[in-house]
C-alpha positions as a printed NumPy array, in Angstrom:
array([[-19.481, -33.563,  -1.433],
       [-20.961, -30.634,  -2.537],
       [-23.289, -28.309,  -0.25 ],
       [-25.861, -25.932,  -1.746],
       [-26.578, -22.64 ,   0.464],
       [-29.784, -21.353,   0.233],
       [-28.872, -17.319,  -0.726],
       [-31.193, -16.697,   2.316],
       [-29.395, -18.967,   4.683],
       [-26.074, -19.031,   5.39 ],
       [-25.909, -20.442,   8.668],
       [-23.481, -23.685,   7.095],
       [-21.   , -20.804,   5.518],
       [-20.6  , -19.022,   8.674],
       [-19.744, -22.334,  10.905],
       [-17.568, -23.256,   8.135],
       [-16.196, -19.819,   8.567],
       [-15.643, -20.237,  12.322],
       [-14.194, -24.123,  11.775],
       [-11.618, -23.73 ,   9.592],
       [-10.804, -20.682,   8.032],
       [ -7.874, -18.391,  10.167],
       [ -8.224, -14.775,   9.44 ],
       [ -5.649, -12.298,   8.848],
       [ -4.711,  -9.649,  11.476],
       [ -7.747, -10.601,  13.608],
       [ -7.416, -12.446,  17.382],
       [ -9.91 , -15.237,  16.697],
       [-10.994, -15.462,  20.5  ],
       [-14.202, -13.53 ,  19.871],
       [-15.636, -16.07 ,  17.509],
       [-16.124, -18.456,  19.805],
       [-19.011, -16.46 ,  20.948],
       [-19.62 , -13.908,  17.97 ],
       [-20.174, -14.554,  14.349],
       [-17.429, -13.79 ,  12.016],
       [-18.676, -11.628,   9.22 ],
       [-18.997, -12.786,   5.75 ],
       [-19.099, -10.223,   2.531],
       [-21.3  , -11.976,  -0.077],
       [-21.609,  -9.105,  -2.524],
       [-20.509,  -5.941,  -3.68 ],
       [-21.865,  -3.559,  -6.262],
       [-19.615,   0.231,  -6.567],
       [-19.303,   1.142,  -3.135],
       [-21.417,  -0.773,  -1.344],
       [-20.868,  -4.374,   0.443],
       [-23.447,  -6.731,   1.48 ],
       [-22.974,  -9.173,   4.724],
       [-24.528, -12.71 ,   4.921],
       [-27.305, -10.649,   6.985],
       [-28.221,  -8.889,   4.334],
       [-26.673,  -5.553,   5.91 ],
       [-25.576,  -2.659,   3.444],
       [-21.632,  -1.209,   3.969],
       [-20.241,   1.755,   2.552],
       [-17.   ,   0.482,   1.946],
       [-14.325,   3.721,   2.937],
       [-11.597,   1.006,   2.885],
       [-11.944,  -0.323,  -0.547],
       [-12.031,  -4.315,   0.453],
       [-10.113,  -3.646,   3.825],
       [ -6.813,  -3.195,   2.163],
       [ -7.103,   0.102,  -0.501],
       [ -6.967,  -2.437,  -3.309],
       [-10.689,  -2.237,  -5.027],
       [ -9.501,   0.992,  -6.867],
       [-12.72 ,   0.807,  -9.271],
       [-15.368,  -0.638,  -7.633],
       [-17.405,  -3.656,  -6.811],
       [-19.029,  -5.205,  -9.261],
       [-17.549,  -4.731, -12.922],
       [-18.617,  -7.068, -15.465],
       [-16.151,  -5.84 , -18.174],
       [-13.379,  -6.845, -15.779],
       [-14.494, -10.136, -15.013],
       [-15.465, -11.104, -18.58 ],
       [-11.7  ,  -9.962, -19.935],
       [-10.485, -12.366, -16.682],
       [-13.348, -15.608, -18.503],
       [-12.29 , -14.813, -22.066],
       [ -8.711, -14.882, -21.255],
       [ -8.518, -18.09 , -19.192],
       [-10.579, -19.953, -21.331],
       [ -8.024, -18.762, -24.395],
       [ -4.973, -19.247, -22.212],
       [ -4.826, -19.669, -18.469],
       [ -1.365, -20.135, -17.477],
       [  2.298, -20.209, -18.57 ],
       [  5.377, -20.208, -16.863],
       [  6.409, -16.338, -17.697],
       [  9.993, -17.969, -18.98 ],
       [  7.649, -17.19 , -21.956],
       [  5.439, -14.472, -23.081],
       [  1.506, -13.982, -23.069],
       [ -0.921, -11.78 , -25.454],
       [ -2.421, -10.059, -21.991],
       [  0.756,  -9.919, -20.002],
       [  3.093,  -7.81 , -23.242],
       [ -0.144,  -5.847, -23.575],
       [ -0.391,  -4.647, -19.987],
       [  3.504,  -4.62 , -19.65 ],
       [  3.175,  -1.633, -23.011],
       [  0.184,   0.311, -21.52 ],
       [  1.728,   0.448, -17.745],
       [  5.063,   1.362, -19.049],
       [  3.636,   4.493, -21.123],
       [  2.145,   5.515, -17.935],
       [  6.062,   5.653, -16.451],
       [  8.239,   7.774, -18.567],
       [ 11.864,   6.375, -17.717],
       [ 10.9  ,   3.086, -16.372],
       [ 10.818,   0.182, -19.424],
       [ 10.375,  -3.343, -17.998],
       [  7.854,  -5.34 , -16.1  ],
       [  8.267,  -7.867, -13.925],
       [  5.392, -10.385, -13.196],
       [  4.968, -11.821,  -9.597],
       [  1.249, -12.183,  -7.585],
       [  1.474, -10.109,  -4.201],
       [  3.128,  -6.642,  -3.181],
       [  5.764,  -8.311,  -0.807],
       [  6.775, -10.717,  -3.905],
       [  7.406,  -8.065,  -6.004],
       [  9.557,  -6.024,  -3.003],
       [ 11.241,  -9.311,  -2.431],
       [ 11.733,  -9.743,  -6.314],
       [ 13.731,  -5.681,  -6.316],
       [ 15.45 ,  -6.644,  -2.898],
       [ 17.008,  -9.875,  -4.674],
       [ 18.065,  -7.575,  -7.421],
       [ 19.54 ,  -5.327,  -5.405],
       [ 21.831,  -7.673,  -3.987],
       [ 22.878,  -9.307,  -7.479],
       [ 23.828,  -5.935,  -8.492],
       [ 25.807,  -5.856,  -5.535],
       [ 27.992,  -8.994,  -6.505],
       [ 27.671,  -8.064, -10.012],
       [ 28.973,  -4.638, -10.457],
       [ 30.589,  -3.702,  -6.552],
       [ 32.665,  -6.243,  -5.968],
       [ 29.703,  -7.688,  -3.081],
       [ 29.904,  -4.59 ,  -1.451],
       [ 26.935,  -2.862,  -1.923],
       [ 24.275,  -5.12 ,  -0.169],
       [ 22.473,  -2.744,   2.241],
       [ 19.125,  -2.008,   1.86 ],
       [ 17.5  ,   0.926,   3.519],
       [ 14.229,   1.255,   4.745],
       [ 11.978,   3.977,   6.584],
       [ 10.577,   3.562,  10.003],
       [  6.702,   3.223,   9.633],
       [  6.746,   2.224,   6.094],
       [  5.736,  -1.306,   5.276],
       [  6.621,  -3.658,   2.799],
       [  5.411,  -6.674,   3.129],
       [  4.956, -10.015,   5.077],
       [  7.523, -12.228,   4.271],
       [ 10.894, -12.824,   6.484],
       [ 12.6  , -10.2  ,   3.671],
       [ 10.333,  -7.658,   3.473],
       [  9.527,  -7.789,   7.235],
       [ 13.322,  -7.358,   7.419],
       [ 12.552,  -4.086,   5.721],
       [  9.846,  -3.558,   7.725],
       [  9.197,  -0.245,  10.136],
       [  6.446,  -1.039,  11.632],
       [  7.776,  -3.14 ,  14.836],
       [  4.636,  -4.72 ,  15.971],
       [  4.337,  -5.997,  12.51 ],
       [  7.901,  -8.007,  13.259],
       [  7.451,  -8.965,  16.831],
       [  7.896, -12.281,  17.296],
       [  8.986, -12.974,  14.021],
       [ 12.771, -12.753,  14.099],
       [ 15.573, -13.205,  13.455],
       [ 15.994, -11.118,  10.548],
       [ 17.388, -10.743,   6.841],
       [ 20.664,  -8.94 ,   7.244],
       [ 22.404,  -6.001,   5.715],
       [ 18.45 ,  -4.28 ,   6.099],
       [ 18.944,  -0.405,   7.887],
       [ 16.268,   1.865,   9.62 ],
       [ 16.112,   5.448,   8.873],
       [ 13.816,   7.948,  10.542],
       [ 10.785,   8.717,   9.69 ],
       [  9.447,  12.304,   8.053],
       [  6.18 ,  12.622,   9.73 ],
       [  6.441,  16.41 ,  10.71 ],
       [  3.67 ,  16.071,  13.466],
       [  5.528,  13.951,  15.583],
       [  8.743,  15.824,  14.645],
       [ 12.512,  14.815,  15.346],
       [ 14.108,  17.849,  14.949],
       [ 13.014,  21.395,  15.994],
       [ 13.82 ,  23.306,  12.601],
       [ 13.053,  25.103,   9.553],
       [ 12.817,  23.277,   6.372],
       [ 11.78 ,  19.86 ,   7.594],
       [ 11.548,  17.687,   4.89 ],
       [ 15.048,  18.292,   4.038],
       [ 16.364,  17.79 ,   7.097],
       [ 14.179,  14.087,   7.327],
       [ 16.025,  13.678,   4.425],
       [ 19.732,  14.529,   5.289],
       [ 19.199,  12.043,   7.957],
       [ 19.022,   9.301,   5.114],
       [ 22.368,  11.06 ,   4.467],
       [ 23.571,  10.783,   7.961],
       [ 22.569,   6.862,   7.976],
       [ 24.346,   6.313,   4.595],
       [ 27.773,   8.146,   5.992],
       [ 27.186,   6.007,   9.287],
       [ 27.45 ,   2.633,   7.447],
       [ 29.604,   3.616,   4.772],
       [ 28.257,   4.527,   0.943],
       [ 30.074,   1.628,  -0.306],
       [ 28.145,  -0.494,   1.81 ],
       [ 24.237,   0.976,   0.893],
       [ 23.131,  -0.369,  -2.089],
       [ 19.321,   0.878,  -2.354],
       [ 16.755,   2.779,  -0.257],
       [ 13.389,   1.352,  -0.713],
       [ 10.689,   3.833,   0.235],
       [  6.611,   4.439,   0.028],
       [  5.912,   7.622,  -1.79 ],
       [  3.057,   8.49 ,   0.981],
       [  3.092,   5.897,   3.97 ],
       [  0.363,   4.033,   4.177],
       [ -0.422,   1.949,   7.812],
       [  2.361,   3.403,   9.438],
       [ -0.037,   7.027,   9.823],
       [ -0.623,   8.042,   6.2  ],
       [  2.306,  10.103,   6.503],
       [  2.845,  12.458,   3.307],
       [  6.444,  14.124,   2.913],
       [  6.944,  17.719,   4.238],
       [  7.911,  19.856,   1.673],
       [ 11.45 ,  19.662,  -0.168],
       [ 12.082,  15.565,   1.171],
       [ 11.592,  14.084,  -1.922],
       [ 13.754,  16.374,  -4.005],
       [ 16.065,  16.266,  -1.197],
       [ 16.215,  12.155,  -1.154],
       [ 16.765,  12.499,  -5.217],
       [ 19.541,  13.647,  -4.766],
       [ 20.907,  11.685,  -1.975],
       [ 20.752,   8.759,  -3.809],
       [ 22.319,   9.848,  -6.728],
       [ 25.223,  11.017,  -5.102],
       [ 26.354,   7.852,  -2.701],
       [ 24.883,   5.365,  -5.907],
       [ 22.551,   4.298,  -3.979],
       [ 19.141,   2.864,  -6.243],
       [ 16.085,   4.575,  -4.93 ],
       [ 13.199,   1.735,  -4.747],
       [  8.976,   3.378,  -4.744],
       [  6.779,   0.897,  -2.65 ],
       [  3.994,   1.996,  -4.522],
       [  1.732,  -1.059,  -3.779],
       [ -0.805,   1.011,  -2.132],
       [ -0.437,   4.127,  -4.093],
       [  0.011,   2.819,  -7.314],
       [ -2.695,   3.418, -10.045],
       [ -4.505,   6.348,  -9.281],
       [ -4.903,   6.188,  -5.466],
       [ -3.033,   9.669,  -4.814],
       [ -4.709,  11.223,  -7.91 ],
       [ -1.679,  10.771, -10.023],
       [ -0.874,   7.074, -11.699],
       [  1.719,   6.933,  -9.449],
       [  2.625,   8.127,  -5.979],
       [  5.998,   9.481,  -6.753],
       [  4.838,  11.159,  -9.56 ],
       [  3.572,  13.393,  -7.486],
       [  6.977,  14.566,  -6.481],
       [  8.845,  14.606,  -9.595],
       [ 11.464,  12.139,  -8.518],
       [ 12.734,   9.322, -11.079],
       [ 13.062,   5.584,  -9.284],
       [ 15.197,   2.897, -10.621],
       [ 12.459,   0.605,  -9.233],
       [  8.728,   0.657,  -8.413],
       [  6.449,  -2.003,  -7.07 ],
       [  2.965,  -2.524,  -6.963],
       [ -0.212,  -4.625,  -6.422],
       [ -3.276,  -3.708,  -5.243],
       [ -4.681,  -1.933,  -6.936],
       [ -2.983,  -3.023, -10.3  ],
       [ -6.11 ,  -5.257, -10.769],
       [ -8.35 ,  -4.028,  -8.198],
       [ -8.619,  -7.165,  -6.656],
       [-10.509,  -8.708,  -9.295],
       [ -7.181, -11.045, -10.446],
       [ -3.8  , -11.733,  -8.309],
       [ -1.134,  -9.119,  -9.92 ],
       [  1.739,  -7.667,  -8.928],
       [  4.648,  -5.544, -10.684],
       [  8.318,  -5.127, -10.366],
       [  9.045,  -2.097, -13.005],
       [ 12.669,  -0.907, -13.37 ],
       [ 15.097,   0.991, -15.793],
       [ 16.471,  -0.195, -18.864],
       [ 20.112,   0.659, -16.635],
       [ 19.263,  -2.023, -14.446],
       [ 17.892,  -4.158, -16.887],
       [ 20.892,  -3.882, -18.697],
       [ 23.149,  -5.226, -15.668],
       [ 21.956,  -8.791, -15.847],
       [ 22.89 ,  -8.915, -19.359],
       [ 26.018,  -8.081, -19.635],
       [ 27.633, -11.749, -20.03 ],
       [ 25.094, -13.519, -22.251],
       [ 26.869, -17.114, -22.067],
       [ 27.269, -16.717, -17.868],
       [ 25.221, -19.006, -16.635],
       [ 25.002, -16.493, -12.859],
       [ 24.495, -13.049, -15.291],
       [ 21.138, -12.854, -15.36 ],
       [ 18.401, -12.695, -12.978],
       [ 18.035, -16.469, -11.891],
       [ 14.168, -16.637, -10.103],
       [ 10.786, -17.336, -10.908],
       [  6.675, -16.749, -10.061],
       [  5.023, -19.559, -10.568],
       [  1.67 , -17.136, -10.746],
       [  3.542, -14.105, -12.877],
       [  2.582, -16.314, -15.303],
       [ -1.31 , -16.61 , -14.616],
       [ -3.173, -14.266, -17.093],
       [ -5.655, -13.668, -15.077],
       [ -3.626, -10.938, -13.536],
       [ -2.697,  -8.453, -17.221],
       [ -6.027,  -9.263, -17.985],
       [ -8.229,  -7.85 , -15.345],
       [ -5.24 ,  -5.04 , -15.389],
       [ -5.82 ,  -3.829, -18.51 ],
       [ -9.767,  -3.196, -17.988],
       [ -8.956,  -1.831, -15.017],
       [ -6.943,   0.566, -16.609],
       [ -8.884,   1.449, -19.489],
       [-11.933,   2.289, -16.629],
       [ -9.94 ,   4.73 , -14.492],
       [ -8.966,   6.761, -18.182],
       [-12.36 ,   6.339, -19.338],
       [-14.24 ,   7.555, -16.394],
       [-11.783,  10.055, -15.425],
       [-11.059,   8.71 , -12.134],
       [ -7.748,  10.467, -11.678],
       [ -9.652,  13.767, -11.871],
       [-12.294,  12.52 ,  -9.386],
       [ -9.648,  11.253,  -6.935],
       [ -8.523,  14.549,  -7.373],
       [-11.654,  16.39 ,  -6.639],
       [-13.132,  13.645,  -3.599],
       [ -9.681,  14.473,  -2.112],
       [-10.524,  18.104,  -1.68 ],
       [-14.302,  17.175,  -0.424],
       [-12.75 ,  14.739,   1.877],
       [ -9.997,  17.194,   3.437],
       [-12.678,  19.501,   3.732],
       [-14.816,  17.367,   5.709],
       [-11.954,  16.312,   7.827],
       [-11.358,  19.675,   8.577],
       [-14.855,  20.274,   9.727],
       [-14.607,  17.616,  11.824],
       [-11.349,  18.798,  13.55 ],
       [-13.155,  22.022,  14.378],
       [-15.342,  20.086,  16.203],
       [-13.728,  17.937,  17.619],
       [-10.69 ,  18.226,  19.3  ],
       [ -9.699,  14.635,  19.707],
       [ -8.48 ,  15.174,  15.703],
       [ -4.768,  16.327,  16.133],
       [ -3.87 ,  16.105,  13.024],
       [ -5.358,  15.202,   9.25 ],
       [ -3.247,  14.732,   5.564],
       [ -3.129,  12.608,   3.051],
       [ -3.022,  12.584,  -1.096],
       [ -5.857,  12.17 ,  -3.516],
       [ -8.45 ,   9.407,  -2.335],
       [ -6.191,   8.666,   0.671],
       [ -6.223,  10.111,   3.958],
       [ -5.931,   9.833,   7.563],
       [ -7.066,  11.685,  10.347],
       [ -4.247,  11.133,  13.988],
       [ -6.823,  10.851,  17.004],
       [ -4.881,  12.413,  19.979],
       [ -5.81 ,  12.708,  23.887],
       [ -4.411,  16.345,  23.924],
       [ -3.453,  18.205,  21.325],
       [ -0.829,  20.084,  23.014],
       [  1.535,  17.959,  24.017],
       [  0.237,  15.328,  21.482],
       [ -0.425,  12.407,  23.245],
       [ -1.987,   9.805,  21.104],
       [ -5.796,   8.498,  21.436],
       [ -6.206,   5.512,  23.479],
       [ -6.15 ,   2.112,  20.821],
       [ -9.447,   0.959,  22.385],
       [-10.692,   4.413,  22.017],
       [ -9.944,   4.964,  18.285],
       [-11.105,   0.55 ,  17.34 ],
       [-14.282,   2.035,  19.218],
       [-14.776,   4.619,  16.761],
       [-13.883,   2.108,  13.984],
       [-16.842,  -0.375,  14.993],
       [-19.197,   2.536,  15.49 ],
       [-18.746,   3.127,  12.295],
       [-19.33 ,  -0.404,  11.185],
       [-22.627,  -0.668,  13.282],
       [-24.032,   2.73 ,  10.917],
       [-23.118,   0.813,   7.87 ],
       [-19.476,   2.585,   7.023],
       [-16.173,   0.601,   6.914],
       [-13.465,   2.534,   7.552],
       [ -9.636,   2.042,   8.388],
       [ -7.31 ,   2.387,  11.29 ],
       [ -3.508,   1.821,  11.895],
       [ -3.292,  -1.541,  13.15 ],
       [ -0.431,  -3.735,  15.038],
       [  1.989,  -0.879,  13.509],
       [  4.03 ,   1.393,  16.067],
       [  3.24 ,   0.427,  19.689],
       [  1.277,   3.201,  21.264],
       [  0.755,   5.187,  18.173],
       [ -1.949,   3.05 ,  16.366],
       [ -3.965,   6.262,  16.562],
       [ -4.396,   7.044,  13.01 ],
       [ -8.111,   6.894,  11.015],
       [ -7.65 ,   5.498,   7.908],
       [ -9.954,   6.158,   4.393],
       [ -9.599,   5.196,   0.993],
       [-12.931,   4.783,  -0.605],
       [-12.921,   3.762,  -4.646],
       [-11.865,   6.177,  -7.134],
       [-15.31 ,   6.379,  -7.778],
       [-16.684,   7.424,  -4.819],
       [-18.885,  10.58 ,  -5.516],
       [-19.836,  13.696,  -2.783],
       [-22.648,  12.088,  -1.158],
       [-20.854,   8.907,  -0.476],
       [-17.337,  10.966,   0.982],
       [-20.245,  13.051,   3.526],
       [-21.559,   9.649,   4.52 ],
       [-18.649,   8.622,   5.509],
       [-17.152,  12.125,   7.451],
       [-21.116,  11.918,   9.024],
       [-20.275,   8.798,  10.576],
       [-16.753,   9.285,  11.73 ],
       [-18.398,  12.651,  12.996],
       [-21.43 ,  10.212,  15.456],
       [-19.229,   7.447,  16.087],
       [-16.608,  10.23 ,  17.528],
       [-19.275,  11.714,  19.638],
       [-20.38 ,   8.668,  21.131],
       [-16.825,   7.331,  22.04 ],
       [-14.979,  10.481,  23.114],
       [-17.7  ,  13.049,  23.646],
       [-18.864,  16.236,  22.836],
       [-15.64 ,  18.706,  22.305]])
């Protein structure tokens, strides 16, 4: 049976809504007296709810992923063309859209060369993890099966990735766990771990530390986000990157860039780690590959590591033995490649560029004025702002506190972000990431409404 809604009345959607769909990350409790809230439309920045209530969107669809905007028709008429051509093949063979993406996304990585075709960030972690340990069997005897991870960083939601997890309230509950996955410290220099000069190489030697602890012939990869994302938006103190380069290369050890969140213009550069001038042997990402307009994700290596799974062409274990059933929807390269050809065409690298510096600026205002900011950072059109109770001895904002300022925000019409079910007792952290599009008056809407809703939840400072 089919049921029309009226555009002006929604009521059937919403109880619908409350019946029978389960949300993610959200205690459904409340909606047994509250509405959930349904989007209905977007167009650029701006979200609609089935009230008919306007949104600037600071968030870009909750989860940084609508990197271009609500609302582009080229996108979704490359996605119609291309499924009524050719929807769907098992990628055990190739596609027009998915070896014309796989060309253009490459010449955006100088010393990466393949592309690997899954449909969600934690598929395409799980696809580099599984690699990881292959090369282990393959090449070191089994030995080198350890994969390190960084406390705060996230990659993903499945029993793998969660095992690679750093964010412990994200894996409560939920064990137990993949083995042969290590924690190394975090390099967030505002909550430092070490009282010392040169901090981001000393966060880095203690990669070193945890490699020499469980023995270089046992670490097989250290799998990374170039800036962390809902563990704090933590960016790297000077001199970690360069320092983890080099790390890596000297216990063999594959260095593996979580870029699902930063990939494709989000810092300002195509790529997070480009930023830093360090040279991965993998990088994943999803998001905002596609924008959310199509399911994509990408596992992009080195034509080293492509080379180890051919080495025995008549094995029948050499190469790598898995599959996506939706790496092979076209959906995915197709919306990609519009996507792309919008953030080169409009510039958007050298907007994210200049927003960032209009947003930092603003956030810098704002922690003038208000001394509950402890701390702000972040790269290119994504940035955080730490909420603290003192800012001398640090003491992080109050959760209720900072999801207060988060809905205040929401009732003026701005979505923005906050750390959620990360760290207990340090989801503290303001979270923004508007489109790459998002021009000077929208990035003062949104610091004008953080500036209120603080006001009105922690008072005048």
């Amino acid at each position: 049976m089919t049921t029309h809604v009226a555009p002006n009345d929604l009521s059937h959607v919403i109880e619908a809504d409350r019946a029978h769909q389960w949300h993610h990350l959200m205690n459904h409790k409340p909606f047994e007296s509250v509405d959930p809230r349904i989007i209905v439309e977007g167009k650029g920045l701006r979200v609609w709810d089935a009230k008919g209530k306007e949104h600037l969107d600071a968030v870009s669809g909750g989860l940084w992923t609508v990197n271009v905007g609500y609302g582009r028709e080229r996108i979704a008429n490359a996605v119609r063309d291309q499924l009524m051509q050719m929807c769907f093949f098992s990628n055990s063979l190739g596609t027009i859209p998915g070896a014309t993406f796989s060309e253009m996304l490459i010449d955006k990585m100088p010393g990466m060369s393949r592309v690997y075709y899954a449909s969600s960030g934690s598929e395409a972690n799980e696809k580099a993890f599984k690699m990881v340990r292959q090369i282990a069997h393959k090449v070191h005897g089994g030995r080198k099966t350890k994969i390190l991870y960084r406390e705060r960083d996230y990659h993903g939601s499945t029993l793998a990735t969660m095992s690679a997890g750093g964010q412990w309230e994200r894996k409560a509950q939920y064990g137990p766990f993949a083995p042969d996955f290590v924690e190394v410290p975090h390099c967030l220099e505002y909550r430092a771990q070490w009282d010392c000069e040169n901090y981001g190489e000393r966060a880095a030697d203690a990669i070193e530390e945890v490699i020499l602890r469980e023995g270089p012939d046992t670490v097989g990869a250290l799998c990374l986000e170039p800036v962390t994302a809902g563990g704090g938006v933590i960016t790297p103190p000077e001199g970690y990157w360069q320092r983890v380069q080099e790390i890596c290369r000297k216990y063999d050890v594959l260095l593996h860039i979580d870029e699902v969140v930063c990939g494709l213009g989000r810092t300002g550069t195509w790529f997070g780690y480009q930023q830093y001038g360090i040279e991965p042997d993998f990088v994943t990402m999803a998001k905002g590959v596609a924008s959310g307009y199509a399911a994509i994700s990408c596992m992009v290596t080195t034509e080293k590591v492509f080379e180890m799974f051919k080495s025995e062409p008549g094995a029948p274990l050499d190469y790598f033995r898995d599959i996506s059933t939706f790496g092979g929807c076209t959906a995915g390269p197709a919306a990609a490649i519009e996507n792309m050809k919008i953030i080169e065409e409009e510039n958007l690298l050298e907007n994210t560029n200049a927003m960032h510096e209009r947003l930092m600026g603003n956030l810098a205002t704002l922690m003038e004025k208000h001394r509950v900011i402890g701390d702000i950072r972040g790269k290119g059109l994504f940035c955080g702002a730490e909420l603290v109770a003192d800012r001398i001895t640090k003491e992080p904002a109050a959760e209720a506190k900072v999801q207060a300022v988060v809905g205040d925000c929401m009732a003026q019409g701005v979505i923005i972000g906050a750390t959620n079910r990360s760290l207990p007792g340090f989801n503290n952290t303001l979270c923004f990431s508007p489109a790459l599009i998002a021009s000077a008056d929208d990035i003062d809407e949104i610091t004008d409404a953080v500036d209120g809703a603080l006001t009105r939840v922690f008072g005048q400072h």
